[in-house]
Coordinates of C-alpha atoms in Angstrom, one line a residue:
M593 CA 0.0 0.0 0.0
F594 CA 1.3 3.4 -0.9
G595 CA 0.5 6.8 0.6
S596 CA 1.7 10.3 0.8
E597 CA 0.6 13.7 2.2
S598 CA -2.3 15.5 0.4
E599 CA -1.8 18.7 -1.4
N600 CA -3.4 22.0 -0.4
N601 CA -5.5 20.4 2.3
Q602 CA -4.7 19.5 5.9
L603 CA -6.1 16.4 7.8
S604 CA -8.3 17.4 10.7
Q605 CA -8.0 16.1 14.2
E606 CA -10.7 13.5 13.3
S607 CA -8.5 12.3 10.4
K608 CA -10.9 13.8 7.8
V609 CA -10.5 16.1 4.9
R610 CA -13.6 18.4 4.6
I611 CA -13.8 20.7 1.6
R612 CA -17.0 22.6 0.6
S613 CA -17.6 24.2 -2.8
K614 CA -19.3 23.7 -6.1
Q615 CA -16.1 22.1 -7.3
V616 CA -13.8 20.3 -4.9
W617 CA -10.8 17.9 -5.1
W618 CA -8.3 16.1 -3.0
R619 CA -5.0 14.7 -4.3
V620 CA -2.3 12.5 -3.0
D621 CA 1.3 12.4 -4.4
L622 CA 2.7 8.8 -4.2
G623 CA 6.2 10.2 -4.6
Q624 CA 6.9 8.3 -7.8
S625 CA 5.0 6.5 -10.6
I626 CA 3.4 3.4 -9.2
T627 CA 1.7 0.4 -10.8
I628 CA -1.7 0.9 -9.1
Q629 CA -4.0 -2.0 -8.8
Y630 CA -7.0 -0.7 -6.7
I631 CA -8.0 2.2 -4.5
T632 CA -10.1 2.1 -1.4
I633 CA -11.9 5.2 -0.1
Y634 CA -13.2 5.7 3.5
Y635 CA -15.8 8.5 3.5
R636 CA -17.6 9.9 6.5
A637 CA -20.5 7.5 7.4
T638 CA -24.1 8.6 6.9
T639 CA -23.1 11.6 4.6
G640 CA -23.3 9.8 1.3
Y641 CA -25.5 12.6 -0.1
R642 CA -22.4 14.8 0.0
F643 CA -20.1 12.2 -1.6
G644 CA -22.5 11.3 -4.5
G645 CA -21.3 12.2 -8.0
Y646 CA -17.6 11.9 -7.2
S647 CA -14.9 10.9 -9.7
L648 CA -11.6 9.2 -9.2
Y649 CA -8.6 10.1 -11.4
V650 CA -5.0 8.8 -11.7
S651 CA -2.4 10.9 -13.4
N652 CA 1.3 11.6 -13.8
S653 CA 0.9 15.4 -13.4
T654 CA -1.0 17.6 -10.9
N655 CA -3.6 18.3 -13.6
H656 CA -5.9 15.4 -13.0
I657 CA -8.0 16.2 -16.1
E658 CA -4.9 15.1 -18.2
G659 CA -4.9 11.7 -16.5
I660 CA -7.2 8.7 -16.6
L661 CA -10.7 8.6 -15.2
C662 CA -10.9 5.4 -13.2
Y663 CA -14.5 5.9 -11.9
Q664 CA -17.4 8.3 -12.1
D665 CA -20.4 8.0 -9.8
N666 CA -23.9 8.6 -11.2
R667 CA -26.0 6.0 -9.3
S668 CA -29.1 6.5 -7.3
N669 CA -27.2 5.8 -4.1
V670 CA -23.5 5.9 -3.1
N671 CA -21.2 3.6 -1.2
V672 CA -19.2 5.6 1.3
N673 CA -16.5 2.8 1.5
P674 CA -15.9 1.9 -2.1
T675 CA -12.9 0.0 -3.7
H676 CA -12.2 0.7 -7.3
L677 CA -9.9 -1.3 -9.6
C678 CA -7.6 1.2 -11.3
P679 CA -4.8 -0.8 -13.0
Y680 CA -2.7 2.0 -14.4
V681 CA 0.8 3.5 -13.8
A682 CA 0.5 6.9 -12.1
Q683 CA 2.0 9.2 -9.4
Y684 CA -1.1 11.1 -8.4
V685 CA -4.5 10.0 -7.2
T686 CA -7.3 12.6 -7.2
V687 CA -10.8 12.4 -5.7
Y688 CA -12.9 15.0 -7.4
N689 CA -16.5 16.2 -7.1
H690 CA -18.7 19.0 -8.4
R691 CA -22.3 20.2 -8.5
E692 CA -24.2 20.9 -11.7
E693 CA -27.2 23.1 -12.2
P694 CA -29.6 21.4 -12.0
K695 CA -28.2 18.6 -9.8
R696 CA -28.0 15.2 -11.4
H697 CA -29.9 13.7 -8.4
D698 CA -32.2 15.5 -6.0
W699 CA -30.7 13.7 -3.0
Y700 CA -27.2 15.2 -3.7
S701 CA -26.2 18.0 -1.3
N702 CA -26.3 21.5 -2.8
D703 CA -22.6 21.9 -2.3
A704 CA -19.9 19.5 -3.4
I705 CA -18.3 18.4 -0.1
L706 CA -15.4 16.0 0.5
E707 CA -15.2 14.4 4.0
L708 CA -12.5 11.8 3.5
C709 CA -11.4 9.7 6.4
E710 CA -8.8 7.7 4.5
V711 CA -7.7 6.9 1.0
Q712 CA -5.7 3.7 0.4
V713 CA -3.8 3.1 -2.8
F714 CA -2.6 -0.5 -3.4
G715 CA 0.0 -1.5 -6.0
C716 CA 3.6 -2.2 -6.7
Q717 CA 6.8 -0.4 -7.8
I718 CA 7.1 -0.2 -11.6
G719 CA 8.5 -3.4 -13.0
S720 CA 7.3 -5.7 -10.2
Y721 CA 4.2 -7.5 -9.2
G722 CA 2.8 -9.9 -6.6
N723 CA -0.3 -9.7 -4.4
Q724 CA 0.9 -7.8 -1.2
S725 CA 4.5 -8.8 -1.8
C726 CA 5.6 -7.2 -5.1
N727 CA 8.6 -9.6 -5.2
N728 CA 8.2 -10.8 -8.8
P729 CA 9.7 -8.9 -11.8
C730 CA 7.3 -8.2 -14.7
P731 CA 7.9 -10.3 -17.8
E732 CA 10.6 -8.9 -20.1
S733 CA 8.1 -9.3 -23.0
C734 CA 6.0 -6.4 -21.5
Y735 CA 6.4 -3.2 -23.4
G736 CA 7.9 -0.6 -21.1
G737 CA 8.5 -3.2 -18.3
N738 CA 5.1 -2.6 -16.7
C739 CA 2.6 -5.2 -15.7
N740 CA -0.5 -5.8 -13.6
A741 CA 0.5 -5.5 -9.9
I742 CA -1.3 -8.7 -8.9
T743 CA -1.4 -11.0 -12.0
G744 CA 1.8 -9.9 -13.8
S745 CA -0.1 -9.7 -17.1
C746 CA 1.4 -7.0 -19.4
F747 CA -0.4 -3.7 -19.9
Y748 CA 1.1 -3.3 -23.4
C749 CA 3.0 -5.5 -25.9
F750 CA 5.8 -4.8 -28.3
P751 CA 4.6 -4.4 -31.9
G752 CA 3.8 -7.8 -33.5
M753 CA 3.0 -9.5 -30.2
F754 CA -0.1 -10.2 -28.1
G755 CA -1.3 -12.3 -25.2
E756 CA -1.5 -12.1 -21.4
V757 CA 2.3 -11.8 -21.2
C758 CA 2.8 -10.8 -24.9
E759 CA 4.0 -14.3 -25.7
Q760 CA 2.2 -14.8 -29.1
N761 CA 2.9 -13.4 -32.5
C762 CA 0.4 -11.4 -34.4
S763 CA -0.7 -12.7 -37.8
A764 CA 1.8 -12.3 -40.5
N765 CA -0.9 -10.5 -42.5
C766 CA -1.4 -7.8 -39.8
N767 CA -0.1 -4.4 -40.5
S768 CA 2.5 -4.6 -37.8
T769 CA 0.2 -4.6 -34.7
C770 CA -2.7 -6.5 -33.2
E771 CA -5.0 -6.2 -30.2
K772 CA -3.3 -7.3 -27.0
D773 CA -6.1 -9.5 -25.7
T774 CA -7.5 -11.1 -28.9
G775 CA -4.8 -10.9 -31.4
H776 CA -7.1 -9.2 -33.9
C777 CA -5.2 -7.2 -36.4
I778 CA -5.1 -3.4 -36.3
G779 CA -5.1 -3.0 -40.0
C780 CA -4.1 -5.5 -42.7
I781 CA -1.4 -5.7 -45.4
P782 CA -2.8 -4.7 -48.9
G783 CA -5.0 -7.4 -50.4
K784 CA -6.1 -8.9 -47.0
R785 CA -9.1 -8.4 -44.7
G786 CA -10.8 -10.0 -41.6
D787 CA -10.0 -10.0 -37.9
L788 CA -6.8 -12.0 -38.5
C789 CA -6.3 -10.6 -42.0
D790 CA -6.6 -14.2 -43.3
A791 CA -9.3 -13.5 -46.0
N792 CA -8.6 -12.0 -49.4
C793 CA -10.0 -8.7 -50.8
P794 CA -12.0 -9.0 -54.0
V795 CA -9.8 -9.9 -56.9
N796 CA -9.8 -6.5 -58.6
C797 CA -9.2 -4.4 -55.4
V798 CA -6.1 -2.5 -54.6
A799 CA -7.0 -2.7 -50.9
C800 CA -10.3 -3.2 -49.0
E801 CA -12.0 -2.5 -45.7
Q802 CA -10.9 -4.9 -42.9
T803 CA -14.4 -5.6 -41.8
S804 CA -16.0 -6.0 -45.2
E805 CA -15.2 -6.5 -48.9
K806 CA -15.6 -2.9 -49.9
C807 CA -12.6 -1.8 -52.0
F808 CA -10.4 1.2 -51.4
G809 CA -9.4 1.5 -55.1
C810 CA -9.6 -0.7 -58.1
I811 CA -7.2 -1.9 -60.7
P812 CA -7.3 -0.1 -64.1
D813 CA -10.6 -0.4 -66.0
K814 CA -12.6 -1.5 -63.0
R815 CA -15.1 0.3 -60.7
G816 CA -17.7 -0.3 -58.0
D817 CA -17.7 -1.1 -54.3
L818 CA -16.3 -4.5 -55.1
C819 CA -14.4 -3.4 -58.3
D820 CA -16.6 -5.9 -60.2
A821 CA -17.9 -3.5 -62.8
N822 CA -16.1 -2.3 -65.9
C823 CA -15.2 1.3 -66.7
P824 CA -16.8 2.7 -69.9
V825 CA -15.3 1.1 -73.0
N826 CA -12.9 3.9 -74.0
C827 CA -11.7 4.7 -70.4
V828 CA -8.2 3.8 -69.3
T829 CA -9.2 4.4 -65.6
C830 CA -12.4 5.7 -64.1
E831 CA -13.9 6.9 -60.7
Q832 CA -14.7 4.0 -58.4
T833 CA -18.2 5.3 -57.5
S834 CA -19.3 6.4 -61.0
E835 CA -18.6 6.0 -64.7
K836 CA -16.6 9.2 -65.0
C837 CA -13.3 8.6 -66.6
F838 CA -9.9 9.9 -65.4
E839 CA -8.1 9.1 -68.7
C840 CA -9.3 8.2 -72.2
V841 CA -7.8 6.0 -74.9
N842 CA -6.2 8.0 -77.7
G843 CA -8.7 9.6 -80.0
K844 CA -11.5 10.0 -77.4
Y845 CA -12.5 12.7 -74.9
G846 CA -15.4 13.6 -72.5
D847 CA -16.5 12.5 -69.1
V848 CA -17.1 9.0 -70.3
C849 CA -14.7 9.1 -73.2
D850 CA -17.5 8.9 -75.8
I851 CA -16.6 11.8 -78.1
D852 CA -14.1 11.6 -81.0
C853 CA -11.1 13.9 -81.1
S854 CA -11.0 16.0 -84.3
D855 CA -9.5 14.3 -87.4
T856 CA -7.5 17.5 -87.8
C857 CA -5.5 16.9 -84.6
T858 CA -2.1 15.4 -85.1
N859 CA -2.3 11.7 -84.3
K860 CA -6.0 12.4 -83.4
S861 CA -4.7 13.2 -79.9
C862 CA -6.7 15.6 -77.7
T863 CA -7.3 16.6 -74.1
K864 CA -9.9 14.7 -72.1
G865 CA -11.8 17.6 -70.8
N866 CA -12.4 19.9 -73.9
G867 CA -11.1 18.0 -76.9
Y868 CA -8.3 20.6 -77.6
C869 CA -5.6 19.1 -79.8
L870 CA -2.5 18.0 -77.9
A871 CA 0.2 17.3 -80.5
G872 CA -0.6 20.1 -82.9
C873 CA -2.6 20.2 -86.1
I874 CA -2.4 18.5 -89.5
P875 CA -0.7 20.7 -92.2
G876 CA -2.8 23.7 -93.1
K877 CA -4.8 23.9 -89.8
K878 CA -4.5 25.9 -86.6
G879 CA -6.5 26.7 -83.4
N880 CA -7.2 24.8 -80.2
L881 CA -9.5 22.4 -82.1
C882 CA -7.4 22.7 -85.4
D883 CA -10.6 23.8 -87.1
T884 CA -9.2 27.0 -88.6
S885 CA -7.2 27.1 -91.9
C886 CA -3.8 28.7 -92.1
S887 CA -3.3 31.7 -94.4
S888 CA -3.8 30.8 -98.1
N889 CA -0.1 30.7 -98.9
C890 CA 1.0 28.8 -95.7
A891 CA 1.9 25.1 -96.0
T892 CA 1.9 24.9 -92.2
C893 CA 1.4 27.5 -89.4
D894 CA 1.7 27.9 -85.7
Q895 CA -1.3 26.4 -83.9
T896 CA -2.0 29.5 -81.8
S897 CA -0.9 32.3 -84.3
E898 CA -0.7 33.3 -87.9
Q899 CA 3.0 32.5 -88.2
C900 CA 3.8 30.4 -91.3
Y901 CA 6.4 27.6 -91.2
G902 CA 6.5 27.1 -94.9
N903 CA 5.1 28.7 -98.1
Y904 CA 3.5 27.0 -101.1
N905 CA 5.5 27.4 -104.4
I906 CA 4.0 30.1 -106.5
A907 CA 4.6 30.0 -110.3
V908 CA 5.9 33.3 -111.9

């Protein structure tokens, strides 16, 4: 059992802390980070209406809100001598209470009042466990060297491991990590799905949701939730959720690549969005769509101006 003096509050001659306000707290500094197992509170008997609505936090700083909420009371009655499991590593324990408007329960006191007779914190030094004794070292397989103060089970595992003492390997198809207790993968490698990533995504998927067959991208020329539908015939690739094309085969343009590029475009090549010729115009034509003739004496001209690149032979 660990204990230390409280902050900002003095114990009365009756070994109680009494604080009255709309928002009250009491905190103990354990002196160092401890692997806590459970916390027992002794509140003044027959005054549960003052204790109702309390919260219990553990933290590694004096700002308890940044810590872990172990327990929050919101019942129709309150136990004035509760024991709460709180298996976390922390240096500070805070008992907190407040009063809302309106009160959560009519039987609560109007003010939040703490009348603590004793607060007991049970646990072990970091890296050790053993009920009452704390004589056993935590397993080396525990990430950070911390374990449950009574059972010795690991709080966290190294990446790729799971189990009570992190003794089992995650599935090879997991994306590096899995849940400590179940071994279920936290993400799969591409092409796999399922709790253990042992099922295949649909054949045309790039990747899929772990909990379903829905694809996150399709191979070229496929679309749909399962990538089992074809893109429009002249698409190279298309949107997964529609028939809109990202790229057309040469000679086609438009949202679904169903419009012919102009025959006056060189190599019949044009932009997908508006059909503008990409590689220039055939001799004698100019303009974005190559639909305007060069000057009468030009053999060829600049696509965007009147400049000739060659003249026809004129007989004298």
